[in-house]
mmCIF file of C-alpha atoms in Angstrom:
data_model
loop_
_atom_site.group_PDB
_atom_site.id
_atom_site.type_symbol
_atom_site.label_atom_id
_atom_site.label_comp_id
_atom_site.label_asym_id
_atom_site.label_seq_id
_atom_site.Cartn_x
_atom_site.Cartn_y
_atom_site.Cartn_z
ATOM 1 C CA MET B 15 -34.687 55.584 3.733
ATOM 2 C CA VAL B 16 -34.196 51.825 3.463
ATOM 3 C CA HIS B 17 -31.357 50.359 5.424
ATOM 4 C CA THR B 18 -29.700 47.360 3.911
ATOM 5 C CA GLN B 19 -27.087 45.343 5.553
ATOM 6 C CA PRO B 20 -24.159 44.002 3.643
ATOM 7 C CA VAL B 21 -24.512 40.347 2.748
ATOM 8 C CA GLN B 22 -22.210 38.301 4.863
ATOM 9 C CA GLN B 23 -20.760 35.175 3.392
ATOM 10 C CA GLY B 24 -20.093 33.318 6.577
ATOM 11 C CA PRO B 25 -19.558 29.656 7.271
ATOM 12 C CA GLN B 26 -22.724 28.557 5.474
ATOM 13 C CA TYR B 27 -21.424 29.944 2.165
ATOM 14 C CA SER B 28 -17.991 28.383 2.694
ATOM 15 C CA GLN B 29 -19.534 25.026 3.540
ATOM 16 C CA ALA B 30 -21.649 25.161 0.370
ATOM 17 C CA LEU B 31 -18.519 25.695 -1.696
ATOM 18 C CA LEU B 32 -16.820 22.776 -0.015
ATOM 19 C CA ARG B 33 -19.757 20.488 -0.772
ATOM 20 C CA GLN B 34 -19.735 21.240 -4.473
ATOM 21 C CA PRO B 35 -18.171 18.503 -6.563
ATOM 22 C CA ALA B 36 -14.682 19.158 -7.815
ATOM 23 C CA PRO B 37 -14.360 19.790 -11.521
ATOM 24 C CA GLU B 38 -14.220 16.448 -13.272
ATOM 25 C CA ALA B 39 -10.774 15.274 -14.132
ATOM 26 C CA LEU B 40 -10.318 13.794 -17.542
ATOM 27 C CA GLU B 41 -11.841 10.355 -17.451
ATOM 28 C CA PRO B 42 -9.503 7.535 -18.345
ATOM 29 C CA GLU B 43 -10.131 6.272 -21.820
ATOM 30 C CA LYS B 44 -12.704 3.512 -21.743
ATOM 31 C CA LYS B 45 -11.631 0.209 -23.226
ATOM 32 C CA MET B 46 -13.618 -0.978 -26.180
ATOM 33 C CA TYR B 47 -14.628 -4.619 -25.923
ATOM 34 C CA ARG B 48 -15.502 -7.007 -28.679
ATOM 35 C CA LYS B 49 -17.134 -10.378 -28.279
ATOM 36 C CA THR B 50 -14.803 -13.219 -29.132
ATOM 37 C CA SER B 51 -15.679 -16.852 -29.513
ATOM 38 C CA PHE B 52 -13.658 -19.990 -30.014
ATOM 39 C CA PHE B 53 -14.163 -23.716 -30.086
ATOM 40 C CA GLN B 54 -13.176 -25.719 -27.038
ATOM 41 C CA SER B 55 -13.612 -29.364 -26.066
ATOM 42 C CA LYS B 56 -16.216 -30.139 -23.426
ATOM 43 C CA GLU B 57 -13.457 -31.383 -21.119
ATOM 44 C CA SER B 58 -11.358 -28.243 -21.550
ATOM 45 C CA GLY B 59 -14.387 -26.012 -20.998
ATOM 46 C CA ALA B 60 -15.387 -27.882 -17.846
ATOM 47 C CA ARG B 61 -11.809 -27.673 -16.549
ATOM 48 C CA MET B 62 -11.693 -23.921 -17.255
ATOM 49 C CA ARG B 63 -15.036 -23.219 -15.547
ATOM 50 C CA SER B 64 -14.087 -25.410 -12.576
ATOM 51 C CA ALA B 65 -10.770 -23.559 -12.125
ATOM 52 C CA TYR B 66 -12.600 -20.218 -12.365
ATOM 53 C CA MET B 67 -15.217 -21.193 -9.774
ATOM 54 C CA ALA B 68 -12.616 -22.641 -7.377
ATOM 55 C CA THR B 69 -10.269 -19.633 -7.544
ATOM 56 C CA ARG B 70 -12.325 -16.541 -8.335
ATOM 57 C CA HIS B 71 -12.204 -15.384 -4.708
ATOM 58 C CA LEU B 72 -8.398 -15.701 -4.842
ATOM 59 C CA THR B 73 -7.760 -14.237 -8.298
ATOM 60 C CA GLY B 74 -10.230 -11.367 -8.168
ATOM 61 C CA SER B 75 -11.830 -12.466 -11.453
ATOM 62 C CA ARG B 76 -15.373 -11.158 -11.178
ATOM 63 C CA THR B 77 -16.603 -12.959 -14.278
ATOM 64 C CA LEU B 78 -15.553 -15.875 -16.448
ATOM 65 C CA SER B 79 -14.695 -13.298 -19.123
ATOM 66 C CA ASP B 80 -12.298 -11.556 -16.690
ATOM 67 C CA PHE B 81 -10.707 -14.932 -15.940
ATOM 68 C CA ILE B 82 -10.253 -15.793 -19.631
ATOM 69 C CA LEU B 83 -8.956 -12.316 -20.498
ATOM 70 C CA ALA B 84 -6.341 -12.470 -17.720
ATOM 71 C CA ALA B 85 -5.173 -15.898 -18.933
ATOM 72 C CA VAL B 86 -4.917 -14.691 -22.538
ATOM 73 C CA GLU B 87 -3.042 -11.532 -21.477
ATOM 74 C CA ARG B 88 -0.518 -13.637 -19.512
ATOM 75 C CA GLU B 89 0.067 -15.905 -22.503
ATOM 76 C CA VAL B 90 0.423 -13.000 -24.954
ATOM 77 C CA GLU B 91 2.932 -11.262 -22.664
ATOM 78 C CA ALA B 92 4.913 -14.515 -22.345
ATOM 79 C CA LEU B 93 5.004 -14.909 -26.146
ATOM 80 C CA GLU B 94 6.103 -11.289 -26.573
ATOM 81 C CA ARG B 95 8.937 -11.819 -24.081
ATOM 82 C CA GLN B 96 9.983 -15.133 -25.599
ATOM 83 C CA TYR B 97 9.746 -14.303 -29.297
ATOM 84 C CA ASN B 98 9.740 -10.509 -29.653
ATOM 85 C CA GLU B 99 12.095 -9.115 -26.982
ATOM 86 C CA GLY B 100 9.098 -8.103 -24.866
ATOM 87 C CA ASN B 101 7.688 -5.843 -27.586
ATOM 88 C CA LEU B 102 4.147 -5.949 -28.930
ATOM 89 C CA PHE B 103 3.752 -7.983 -32.109
ATOM 90 C CA THR B 104 2.880 -5.897 -35.149
ATOM 91 C CA ALA B 105 1.225 -8.577 -37.310
ATOM 92 C CA ASP B 106 -2.056 -7.415 -38.806
ATOM 93 C CA PRO B 107 -4.715 -8.712 -36.380
ATOM 94 C CA GLY B 108 -7.231 -8.761 -39.230
ATOM 95 C CA SER B 109 -5.211 -11.429 -40.977
ATOM 96 C CA VAL B 110 -6.106 -14.271 -38.586
ATOM 97 C CA PRO B 111 -7.067 -17.248 -40.765
ATOM 98 C CA ARG B 112 -10.634 -18.463 -40.462
ATOM 99 C CA GLY B 113 -12.072 -21.851 -41.095
ATOM 100 C CA ARG B 114 -10.168 -25.096 -40.827
ATOM 101 C CA PRO B 115 -7.061 -24.994 -38.643
ATOM 102 C CA LEU B 116 -3.669 -24.535 -40.239
ATOM 103 C CA GLU B 117 -1.832 -27.834 -40.324
ATOM 104 C CA ILE B 118 1.606 -27.630 -38.774
#
């Protein structure tokens, strides 16, 4: 006759359960990025890069792209507040004119 002992699930088993990763929560939706380019005078570009380099430790901008994006976001939000009661504009973003600048 073979004697078997019941399997005990002591502290080792409990610790193994605690070490297992929690089920993954839904990941936040990743932002899709698109390269954007624009023309800028040499002086304006140098001023922008100088401001970025002098303040990146204060602003938290990790890259020049982060710095530019934050500046654009601030300006867009200001325009929305000033001209659209704080709401997003609904103009078709695909309709941005290309080529020579529009004369005002």
